[in-house]
PDB file of C-alpha atoms in Angstrom:
ATOM      1  CA  LEU W   1      10.534  -9.871  -2.702  1.00 64.00           C
ATOM      2  CA  ALA W   2       7.373 -11.739  -1.568  1.00 77.00           C
ATOM      3  CA  THR W   3       6.024 -11.017  -5.041  1.00 86.00           C
ATOM      4  CA  ASP W   4       9.036 -12.669  -6.430  1.00 88.00           C
ATOM      5  CA  ALA W   5       8.367 -15.917  -4.414  1.00 89.00           C
ATOM      6  CA  PHE W   6       4.803 -15.891  -5.780  1.00 93.00           C
ATOM      7  CA  MET W   7       6.081 -15.360  -9.321  1.00 94.00           C
ATOM      8  CA  ASP W   8       8.434 -18.380  -8.827  1.00 94.00           C
ATOM      9  CA  ARG W   9       5.556 -20.555  -7.568  1.00 94.00           C
ATOM     10  CA  ILE W  10       3.237 -19.863 -10.567  1.00 95.00           C
ATOM     11  CA  GLY W  11       6.192 -20.587 -12.962  1.00 95.00           C
ATOM     12  CA  LEU W  12       7.075 -17.013 -13.718  1.00 95.00           C
ATOM     13  CA  ASP W  13      10.598 -17.125 -12.187  1.00 94.00           C
ATOM     14  CA  ASP W  14      13.342 -14.880 -13.424  1.00 93.00           C
ATOM     15  CA  ALA W  15      14.408 -17.334 -16.290  1.00 95.00           C
ATOM     16  CA  ALA W  16      10.744 -17.689 -17.416  1.00 95.00           C
ATOM     17  CA  ARG W  17      10.160 -13.973 -17.349  1.00 94.00           C
ATOM     18  CA  THR W  18      13.142 -13.382 -19.648  1.00 95.00           C
ATOM     19  CA  SER W  19      12.455 -16.349 -22.011  1.00 95.00           C
ATOM     20  CA  ARG W  20       8.660 -15.650 -22.305  1.00 95.00           C
ATOM     21  CA  GLY W  21       8.947 -11.940 -22.230  1.00 95.00           C
ATOM     22  CA  ARG W  22       6.286 -11.750 -19.595  1.00 96.00           C
ATOM     23  CA  SER W  23       6.139 -10.192 -16.106  1.00 95.00           C
ATOM     24  CA  LEU W  24       3.733  -8.999 -13.333  1.00 96.00           C
ATOM     25  CA  PHE W  25       3.327  -5.349 -12.708  1.00 94.00           C
ATOM     26  CA  THR W  26       1.737  -4.005  -9.478  1.00 95.00           C
ATOM     27  CA  LEU W  27      -1.249  -1.994 -10.144  1.00 96.00           C
ATOM     28  CA  GLU W  28      -2.284  -1.356  -6.670  1.00 97.00           C
ATOM     29  CA  ALA W  29      -1.001  -2.383  -3.149  1.00 97.00           C
ATOM     30  CA  HIS W  30      -2.283  -2.120   0.305  1.00 97.00           C
ATOM     31  CA  ILE W  31      -0.030  -2.749   3.266  1.00 96.00           C
ATOM     32  CA  ASN W  32      -0.711  -3.086   6.924  1.00 97.00           C
ATOM     33  CA  TYR W  33       2.172  -2.712   9.348  1.00 95.00           C
ATOM     34  CA  LEU W  34       0.879  -4.678  12.387  1.00 95.00           C
ATOM     35  CA  HIS W  35       3.778  -5.288  14.646  1.00 91.00           C
ATOM     36  CA  GLU W  36       7.407  -4.215  14.924  1.00 85.00           C
ATOM     37  CA  ILE W  37      10.122  -6.645  14.657  1.00 85.00           C
ATOM     38  CA  LYS W  38      13.801  -6.422  15.372  1.00 84.00           C
ATOM     39  CA  GLU W  39      16.213  -5.915  12.417  1.00 84.00           C
ATOM     40  CA  GLY W  40      17.483  -9.251  11.249  1.00 88.00           C
ATOM     41  CA  THR W  41      14.556 -11.354  12.540  1.00 88.00           C
ATOM     42  CA  ALA W  42      13.828 -14.249  10.183  1.00 91.00           C
ATOM     43  CA  VAL W  43      10.390 -13.974   8.639  1.00 92.00           C
ATOM     44  CA  ARG W  44       8.242 -16.130   6.502  1.00 92.00           C
ATOM     45  CA  VAL W  45       5.387 -15.138   4.079  1.00 92.00           C
ATOM     46  CA  GLU W  46       2.220 -16.992   3.359  1.00 91.00           C
ATOM     47  CA  ALA W  47       0.694 -16.055   0.016  1.00 93.00           C
ATOM     48  CA  SER W  48      -2.744 -16.817  -1.361  1.00 94.00           C
ATOM     49  CA  VAL W  49      -4.815 -15.869  -4.436  1.00 96.00           C
ATOM     50  CA  LEU W  50      -8.065 -14.244  -3.610  1.00 95.00           C
ATOM     51  CA  ALA W  51      -9.124 -13.912  -7.228  1.00 95.00           C
ATOM     52  CA  PHE W  52      -7.997 -13.764 -10.765  1.00 96.00           C
ATOM     53  CA  ASP W  53      -9.055 -13.239 -14.304  1.00 96.00           C
ATOM     54  CA  ALA W  54      -7.293 -13.610 -17.702  1.00 96.00           C
ATOM     55  CA  LYS W  55      -4.725 -11.044 -17.048  1.00 97.00           C
ATOM     56  CA  ARG W  56      -4.927 -10.149 -13.336  1.00 97.00           C
ATOM     57  CA  VAL W  57      -4.307 -11.635  -9.918  1.00 97.00           C
ATOM     58  CA  HIS W  58      -5.611 -10.412  -6.460  1.00 96.00           C
ATOM     59  CA  LEU W  59      -2.745 -11.624  -4.158  1.00 96.00           C
ATOM     60  CA  TYR W  60      -2.831 -11.671  -0.379  1.00 96.00           C
ATOM     61  CA  MET W  61       0.119 -12.073   1.835  1.00 95.00           C
ATOM     62  CA  GLU W  62       0.792 -12.258   5.450  1.00 94.00           C
ATOM     63  CA  MET W  63       4.181 -11.999   6.994  1.00 94.00           C
ATOM     64  CA  PHE W  64       5.240 -13.797  10.209  1.00 94.00           C
ATOM     65  CA  ALA W  65       8.270 -13.510  12.462  1.00 93.00           C
ATOM     66  CA  ASP W  66      10.042 -16.830  13.242  1.00 84.00           C
ATOM     67  CA  GLU W  67       7.434 -19.274  14.532  1.00 83.00           C
ATOM     68  CA  GLY W  68       4.981 -16.412  15.305  1.00 88.00           C
ATOM     69  CA  THR W  69       1.256 -17.109  14.695  1.00 91.00           C
ATOM     70  CA  GLU W  70       0.058 -13.518  14.538  1.00 93.00           C
ATOM     71  CA  PRO W  71       1.159 -11.670  11.235  1.00 95.00           C
ATOM     72  CA  ILE W  72       3.417  -8.800  11.629  1.00 95.00           C
ATOM     73  CA  ALA W  73       2.425  -7.340   8.349  1.00 96.00           C
ATOM     74  CA  ALA W  74      -0.210  -8.078   5.746  1.00 96.00           C
ATOM     75  CA  SER W  75      -0.549  -6.984   2.149  1.00 96.00           C
ATOM     76  CA  GLU W  76      -3.005  -7.350  -0.752  1.00 96.00           C
ATOM     77  CA  GLN W  77      -2.023  -6.562  -4.293  1.00 97.00           C
ATOM     78  CA  MET W  78      -3.596  -6.322  -7.730  1.00 97.00           C
ATOM     79  CA  LEU W  79      -0.991  -7.511 -10.243  1.00 97.00           C
ATOM     80  CA  LEU W  80      -1.252  -7.174 -13.971  1.00 97.00           C
ATOM     81  CA  HIS W  81       0.374  -9.752 -16.349  1.00 97.00           C
ATOM     82  CA  VAL W  82       2.246  -7.802 -19.040  1.00 96.00           C
ATOM     83  CA  ASP W  83       4.105  -8.592 -22.273  1.00 96.00           C
ATOM     84  CA  THR W  84       7.573  -6.876 -21.775  1.00 93.00           C
ATOM     85  CA  THR W  85       8.488  -7.436 -25.409  1.00 93.00           C
ATOM     86  CA  ASN W  86       5.639  -5.069 -26.472  1.00 78.00           C
ATOM     87  CA  GLY W  87       6.042  -1.865 -24.477  1.00 82.00           C
ATOM     88  CA  ALA W  88       4.614  -3.680 -21.340  1.00 84.00           C
ATOM     89  CA  LYS W  89       1.086  -4.018 -22.688  1.00 93.00           C
ATOM     90  CA  SER W  90      -1.212  -6.298 -20.632  1.00 95.00           C
ATOM     91  CA  ALA W  91      -1.335  -9.912 -21.766  1.00 96.00           C
ATOM     92  CA  VAL W  92      -3.418 -13.053 -21.152  1.00 97.00           C
ATOM     93  CA  PHE W  93      -1.638 -15.569 -18.826  1.00 97.00           C
ATOM     94  CA  ASP W  94      -0.195 -18.561 -20.542  1.00 97.00           C
ATOM     95  CA  ALA W  95      -2.235 -21.779 -19.830  1.00 97.00           C
ATOM     96  CA  ASP W  96       0.385 -23.412 -17.531  1.00 97.00           C
ATOM     97  CA  ILE W  97       0.660 -20.218 -15.369  1.00 97.00           C
ATOM     98  CA  ALA W  98      -3.128 -19.695 -15.316  1.00 97.00           C
ATOM     99  CA  GLY W  99      -3.415 -23.380 -14.134  1.00 97.00           C
ATOM    100  CA  ARG W 100      -1.097 -22.772 -11.158  1.00 97.00           C
ATOM    101  CA  ILE W 101      -2.875 -19.507 -10.283  1.00 97.00           C
ATOM    102  CA  GLU W 102      -6.221 -21.395 -10.358  1.00 96.00           C
ATOM    103  CA  ALA W 103      -4.768 -24.101  -8.154  1.00 95.00           C
ATOM    104  CA  MET W 104      -3.523 -21.444  -5.628  1.00 94.00           C
ATOM    105  CA  CYS W 105      -6.962 -19.843  -5.689  1.00 94.00           C
ATOM    106  CA  ARG W 106      -8.714 -23.060  -5.201  1.00 91.00           C
ATOM    107  CA  ASP W 107      -6.455 -23.879  -2.164  1.00 87.00           C
ATOM    108  CA  ALA W 108      -7.144 -20.421  -0.561  1.00 81.00           C
ATOM    109  CA  SER W 109      -9.028 -21.519   2.430  1.00 69.00           C
ATOM    110  CA  LYS W 110      -7.667 -19.227   5.003  1.00 70.00           C
ATOM    111  CA  GLU W 111      -9.508 -16.028   5.899  1.00 84.00           C
ATOM    112  CA  ALA W 112      -7.829 -12.869   4.463  1.00 92.00           C
ATOM    113  CA  ARG W 113      -8.208 -10.919   7.681  1.00 93.00           C
ATOM    114  CA  TYR W 114      -6.671  -7.712   6.302  1.00 95.00           C
ATOM    115  CA  ALA W 115      -7.902  -7.710   2.737  1.00 95.00           C
ATOM    116  CA  GLY W 116     -10.637  -5.292   1.514  1.00 94.00           C
ATOM    117  CA  ARG W 117      -9.787  -2.667   4.076  1.00 94.00           C
ATOM    118  CA  VAL W 118     -10.522   1.087   3.460  1.00 95.00           C
ATOM    119  CA  ILE W 119      -8.138   3.482   5.252  1.00 95.00           C
ATOM    120  CA  GLY W 120      -9.896   6.006   7.503  1.00 94.00           C
ATOM    121  CA  LEU W 121     -10.236   7.502  10.869  1.00 93.00           C
ATOM    122  CA  PRO W 122     -13.453   6.940  12.916  1.00 86.00           C
ATOM    123  CA  SER W 123     -16.043   9.780  12.531  1.00 75.00           C
ATOM    124  CA  GLY W 124     -15.320  12.413  15.133  1.00 69.00           C
ATOM    125  CA  SER W 125     -11.945  12.945  13.861  1.00 78.00           C
ATOM    126  CA  ARG W 126     -11.046  16.329  12.320  1.00 79.00           C
ATOM    127  CA  THR W 127     -11.658  16.522   8.489  1.00 79.00           C
ATOM    128  CA  PRO W 128     -11.565  19.426   6.067  1.00 76.00           C
ATOM    129  CA  ALA W 129     -15.296  20.029   6.366  1.00 70.00           C
ATOM    130  CA  ALA W 130     -14.889  20.196  10.121  1.00 70.00           C
ATOM    131  CA  THR W 131     -11.882  22.341  10.315  1.00 68.00           C
ATOM    132  CA  LYS W 132     -12.821  24.945   7.675  1.00 65.00           C
ATOM    133  CA  PRO W 133     -13.879  28.246   9.157  1.00 63.00           C
ATOM    134  CA  ALA W 134     -17.619  28.806   8.655  1.00 54.00           C
TER     135      ALA W 134
ATOM    136  CA  LEU R   1      10.669  10.003   1.121  1.00 64.00           C
ATOM    137  CA  ALA R   2       7.352  11.812   0.479  1.00 77.00           C
ATOM    138  CA  THR R   3       6.498  11.176   3.998  1.00 86.00           C
ATOM    139  CA  ASP R   4       9.698  12.840   5.050  1.00 88.00           C
ATOM    140  CA  ALA R   5       8.771  15.963   3.173  1.00 89.00           C
ATOM    141  CA  PHE R   6       5.383  15.895   4.949  1.00 93.00           C
ATOM    142  CA  MET R   7       7.171  15.516   8.381  1.00 94.00           C
ATOM    143  CA  ASP R   8       9.396  18.547   7.452  1.00 94.00           C
ATOM    144  CA  ARG R   9       6.369  20.594   6.651  1.00 94.00           C
ATOM    145  CA  ILE R  10       4.629  19.961   9.902  1.00 96.00           C
ATOM    146  CA  GLY R  11       7.871  20.698  11.949  1.00 95.00           C
ATOM    147  CA  LEU R  12       8.761  17.020  12.553  1.00 96.00           C
ATOM    148  CA  ASP R  13      11.994  17.170  10.614  1.00 94.00           C
ATOM    149  CA  ASP R  14      15.004  15.054  11.295  1.00 93.00           C
ATOM    150  CA  ALA R  15      16.383  17.405  13.984  1.00 95.00           C
ATOM    151  CA  ALA R  16      13.002  17.864  15.697  1.00 95.00           C
ATOM    152  CA  ARG R  17      12.432  14.146  15.645  1.00 94.00           C
ATOM    153  CA  THR R  18      15.694  13.650  17.510  1.00 95.00           C
ATOM    154  CA  SER R  19      15.338  16.487  19.895  1.00 95.00           C
ATOM    155  CA  ARG R  20      11.675  15.813  20.705  1.00 95.00           C
ATOM    156  CA  GLY R  21      11.993  12.065  20.705  1.00 95.00           C
ATOM    157  CA  ARG R  22       8.930  11.800  18.452  1.00 96.00           C
ATOM    158  CA  SER R  23       8.348  10.310  15.001  1.00 95.00           C
ATOM    159  CA  LEU R  24       5.637   9.056  12.683  1.00 96.00           C
ATOM    160  CA  PHE R  25       5.029   5.362  11.939  1.00 94.00           C
ATOM    161  CA  THR R  26       3.142   4.042   9.086  1.00 95.00           C
ATOM    162  CA  LEU R  27       0.183   1.979  10.270  1.00 96.00           C
ATOM    163  CA  GLU R  28      -1.252   1.360   6.784  1.00 97.00           C
ATOM    164  CA  ALA R  29      -0.519   2.390   3.324  1.00 97.00           C
ATOM    165  CA  HIS R  30      -2.435   2.140   0.050  1.00 97.00           C
ATOM    166  CA  ILE R  31      -0.559   2.838  -3.166  1.00 96.00           C
ATOM    167  CA  ASN R  32      -1.902   3.176  -6.833  1.00 97.00           C
ATOM    168  CA  TYR R  33       0.607   2.728  -9.629  1.00 95.00           C
ATOM    169  CA  LEU R  34      -0.963   4.666 -12.403  1.00 95.00           C
ATOM    170  CA  HIS R  35       1.446   5.306 -15.097  1.00 91.00           C
ATOM    171  CA  GLU R  36       5.054   4.172 -15.835  1.00 85.00           C
ATOM    172  CA  ILE R  37       7.766   6.809 -15.973  1.00 85.00           C
ATOM    173  CA  LYS R  38      11.289   6.612 -17.310  1.00 84.00           C
ATOM    174  CA  GLU R  39      13.961   6.085 -14.752  1.00 84.00           C
ATOM    175  CA  GLY R  40      15.428   9.524 -13.753  1.00 88.00           C
ATOM    176  CA  THR R  41      12.308  11.490 -14.587  1.00 88.00           C
ATOM    177  CA  ALA R  42      11.909  14.403 -12.048  1.00 92.00           C
ATOM    178  CA  VAL R  43       8.765  14.016 -10.115  1.00 92.00           C
ATOM    179  CA  ARG R  44       6.893  16.258  -7.626  1.00 92.00           C
ATOM    180  CA  VAL R  45       4.505  15.260  -4.828  1.00 92.00           C
ATOM    181  CA  GLU R  46       1.396  17.009  -3.617  1.00 92.00           C
ATOM    182  CA  ALA R  47       0.356  16.010  -0.137  1.00 93.00           C
ATOM    183  CA  SER R  48      -2.726  16.930   1.837  1.00 94.00           C
ATOM    184  CA  VAL R  49      -4.252  15.841   5.187  1.00 96.00           C
ATOM    185  CA  LEU R  50      -7.623  14.107   4.794  1.00 95.00           C
ATOM    186  CA  ALA R  51      -8.182  13.827   8.517  1.00 95.00           C
ATOM    187  CA  PHE R  52      -6.387  13.715  11.834  1.00 96.00           C
ATOM    188  CA  ASP R  53      -7.028  13.097  15.496  1.00 96.00           C
ATOM    189  CA  ALA R  54      -4.785  13.614  18.649  1.00 96.00           C
ATOM    190  CA  LYS R  55      -2.259  10.974  17.494  1.00 97.00           C
ATOM    191  CA  ARG R  56      -2.974  10.058  13.840  1.00 97.00           C
ATOM    192  CA  VAL R  57      -2.796  11.620  10.536  1.00 97.00           C
ATOM    193  CA  HIS R  58      -4.580  10.422   7.294  1.00 96.00           C
ATOM    194  CA  LEU R  59      -2.362  11.563   4.658  1.00 96.00           C
ATOM    195  CA  TYR R  60      -2.912  11.696   0.858  1.00 96.00           C
ATOM    196  CA  MET R  61      -0.331  12.156  -1.827  1.00 95.00           C
ATOM    197  CA  GLU R  62      -0.228  12.257  -5.568  1.00 94.00           C
ATOM    198  CA  MET R  63       3.016  12.052  -7.550  1.00 94.00           C
ATOM    199  CA  PHE R  64       3.448  13.821 -10.973  1.00 94.00           C
ATOM    200  CA  ALA R  65       6.112  13.660 -13.560  1.00 93.00           C
ATOM    201  CA  ASP R  66       7.674  16.921 -14.510  1.00 84.00           C
ATOM    202  CA  GLU R  67       4.915  19.345 -15.556  1.00 83.00           C
ATOM    203  CA  GLY R  68       2.321  16.509 -15.912  1.00 89.00           C
ATOM    204  CA  THR R  69      -1.199  17.126 -14.608  1.00 91.00           C
ATOM    205  CA  GLU R  70      -2.254  13.538 -14.411  1.00 93.00           C
ATOM    206  CA  PRO R  71      -0.829  11.736 -11.284  1.00 95.00           C
ATOM    207  CA  ILE R  72       1.545   8.829 -12.115  1.00 95.00           C
ATOM    208  CA  ALA R  73       1.013   7.424  -8.635  1.00 96.00           C
ATOM    209  CA  ALA R  74      -1.226   8.095  -5.573  1.00 96.00           C
ATOM    210  CA  SER R  75      -0.993   7.015  -2.011  1.00 96.00           C
ATOM    211  CA  GLU R  76      -2.881   7.271   1.175  1.00 96.00           C
ATOM    212  CA  GLN R  77      -1.448   6.486   4.570  1.00 97.00           C
ATOM    213  CA  MET R  78      -2.507   6.244   8.133  1.00 97.00           C
ATOM    214  CA  LEU R  79       0.484   7.653  10.256  1.00 97.00           C
ATOM    215  CA  LEU R  80       0.736   7.269  14.065  1.00 97.00           C
ATOM    216  CA  HIS R  81       2.720   9.736  16.151  1.00 97.00           C
ATOM    217  CA  VAL R  82       4.966   7.825  18.584  1.00 96.00           C
ATOM    218  CA  ASP R  83       7.331   8.637  21.431  1.00 96.00           C
ATOM    219  CA  THR R  84      10.585   7.016  20.400  1.00 93.00           C
ATOM    220  CA  THR R  85      12.104   7.472  23.843  1.00 93.00           C
ATOM    221  CA  ASN R  86       9.479   5.156  25.372  1.00 78.00           C
ATOM    222  CA  GLY R  87       9.446   1.967  23.186  1.00 82.00           C
ATOM    223  CA  ALA R  88       7.692   3.676  20.450  1.00 84.00           C
ATOM    224  CA  LYS R  89       4.329   4.112  22.282  1.00 93.00           C
ATOM    225  CA  SER R  90       1.762   6.318  20.616  1.00 95.00           C
ATOM    226  CA  ALA R  91       1.831   9.895  21.778  1.00 96.00           C
ATOM    227  CA  VAL R  92      -0.380  13.012  21.393  1.00 97.00           C
ATOM    228  CA  PHE R  93       0.975  15.584  18.888  1.00 97.00           C
ATOM    229  CA  ASP R  94       2.719  18.605  20.362  1.00 96.00           C
ATOM    230  CA  ALA R  95       0.520  21.768  19.909  1.00 97.00           C
ATOM    231  CA  ASP R  96       2.673  23.326  17.350  1.00 97.00           C
ATOM    232  CA  ILE R  97       2.726  20.324  15.161  1.00 97.00           C
ATOM    233  CA  ALA R  98      -1.035  19.728  15.645  1.00 97.00           C
ATOM    234  CA  GLY R  99      -1.562  23.294  14.550  1.00 97.00           C
ATOM    235  CA  ARG R 100       0.386  22.741  11.306  1.00 97.00           C
ATOM    236  CA  ILE R 101      -1.533  19.494  10.602  1.00 97.00           C
ATOM    237  CA  GLU R 102      -4.836  21.257  11.232  1.00 96.00           C
ATOM    238  CA  ALA R 103      -3.784  24.139   8.790  1.00 95.00           C
ATOM    239  CA  MET R 104      -3.015  21.461   6.123  1.00 94.00           C
ATOM    240  CA  CYS R 105      -6.329  19.716   6.644  1.00 94.00           C
ATOM    241  CA  ARG R 106      -8.139  23.057   6.436  1.00 91.00           C
ATOM    242  CA  ASP R 107      -6.411  23.719   3.040  1.00 87.00           C
ATOM    243  CA  ALA R 108      -7.143  20.345   1.555  1.00 82.00           C
ATOM    244  CA  SER R 109      -9.581  21.345  -1.015  1.00 69.00           C
ATOM    245  CA  LYS R 110      -8.592  19.059  -3.823  1.00 69.00           C
ATOM    246  CA  GLU R 111     -10.588  15.865  -4.350  1.00 84.00           C
ATOM    247  CA  ALA R 112      -8.619  12.780  -3.176  1.00 92.00           C
ATOM    248  CA  ARG R 113      -9.476  10.733  -6.210  1.00 93.00           C
ATOM    249  CA  TYR R 114      -7.602   7.596  -5.290  1.00 95.00           C
ATOM    250  CA  ALA R 115      -8.410   7.591  -1.562  1.00 95.00           C
ATOM    251  CA  GLY R 116     -10.890   5.262   0.042  1.00 94.00           C
ATOM    252  CA  ARG R 117     -10.391   2.510  -2.565  1.00 94.00           C
ATOM    253  CA  VAL R 118     -10.894  -1.212  -1.962  1.00 95.00           C
ATOM    254  CA  ILE R 119      -8.729  -3.621  -3.979  1.00 95.00           C
ATOM    255  CA  GLY R 120     -10.738  -6.145  -5.918  1.00 94.00           C
ATOM    256  CA  LEU R 121     -11.581  -7.710  -9.341  1.00 93.00           C
ATOM    257  CA  PRO R 122     -15.080  -7.216 -10.672  1.00 86.00           C
ATOM    258  CA  SER R 123     -17.552  -9.957  -9.984  1.00 75.00           C
ATOM    259  CA  GLY R 124     -17.274 -12.662 -12.688  1.00 68.00           C
ATOM    260  CA  SER R 125     -13.667 -13.224 -11.910  1.00 78.00           C
ATOM    261  CA  ARG R 126     -12.560 -16.430 -10.447  1.00 79.00           C
ATOM    262  CA  THR R 127     -12.539 -16.694  -6.757  1.00 79.00           C
ATOM    263  CA  PRO R 128     -11.887 -19.619  -4.238  1.00 76.00           C
ATOM    264  CA  ALA R 129     -15.721 -20.284  -4.107  1.00 70.00           C
ATOM    265  CA  ALA R 130     -16.005 -20.308  -7.862  1.00 71.00           C
ATOM    266  CA  THR R 131     -13.004 -22.603  -8.439  1.00 69.00           C
ATOM    267  CA  LYS R 132     -13.439 -25.151  -5.728  1.00 65.00           C
ATOM    268  CA  PRO R 133     -14.747 -28.468  -7.003  1.00 63.00           C
ATOM    269  CA  ALA R 134     -18.368 -29.042  -5.938  1.00 53.00           C
TER     270      ALA R 134
END
């Protein structure tokens, strides 16, 4: 849903996806669940473009509850632009779309606090090497 | 859903979660969408425990279509054991549950090919620093 809002913003809304035969597929997603919120709480999402190339966008999003200033969740995603008329093969962004992605990337000033993370426990936790009998 | 299967396997099935007042919350998840499959394709999931400590499990899963040998998706997650009777505060695993987690961790021989990844585009892609006017 937040990805839909991003697609709307760069000009790939539902109508454009259909008429152009293009869409964005998620290749990879990383989500941090930071705080619980009550069901039904209104949320807002702030999205920024961390990087892009001819066919891919590295998108970063933070979700906030109501007027909160601390994110309740954060996500980064690698999205691939595909031609849905041709078996969903990867495709170069149209110029107008690429222009809007570039503008979002240029405007991305905020620190992406939860991007670039690797999932793991601190050393000292139990791992297969540590739990296997000698 | 795959996490539910894991909870069943370590003895935290739906009935146990209710009677013990315990559950697992996802703190962080990383998903790789590797291949598309047709809607309705039967899939199987292989799960392994990469590491654990007193309250947390680092779970790794690969999803396969039918008899396929190449994963169609992979996911790693950091799960926190919580006491749902006490405002979902983190809680130490019960001994029987911890024993099953340890056994899964000991048995984890397979390489976790998609674990430990950082999301990013190769250098040379456009980033805020590269797109900002001088």
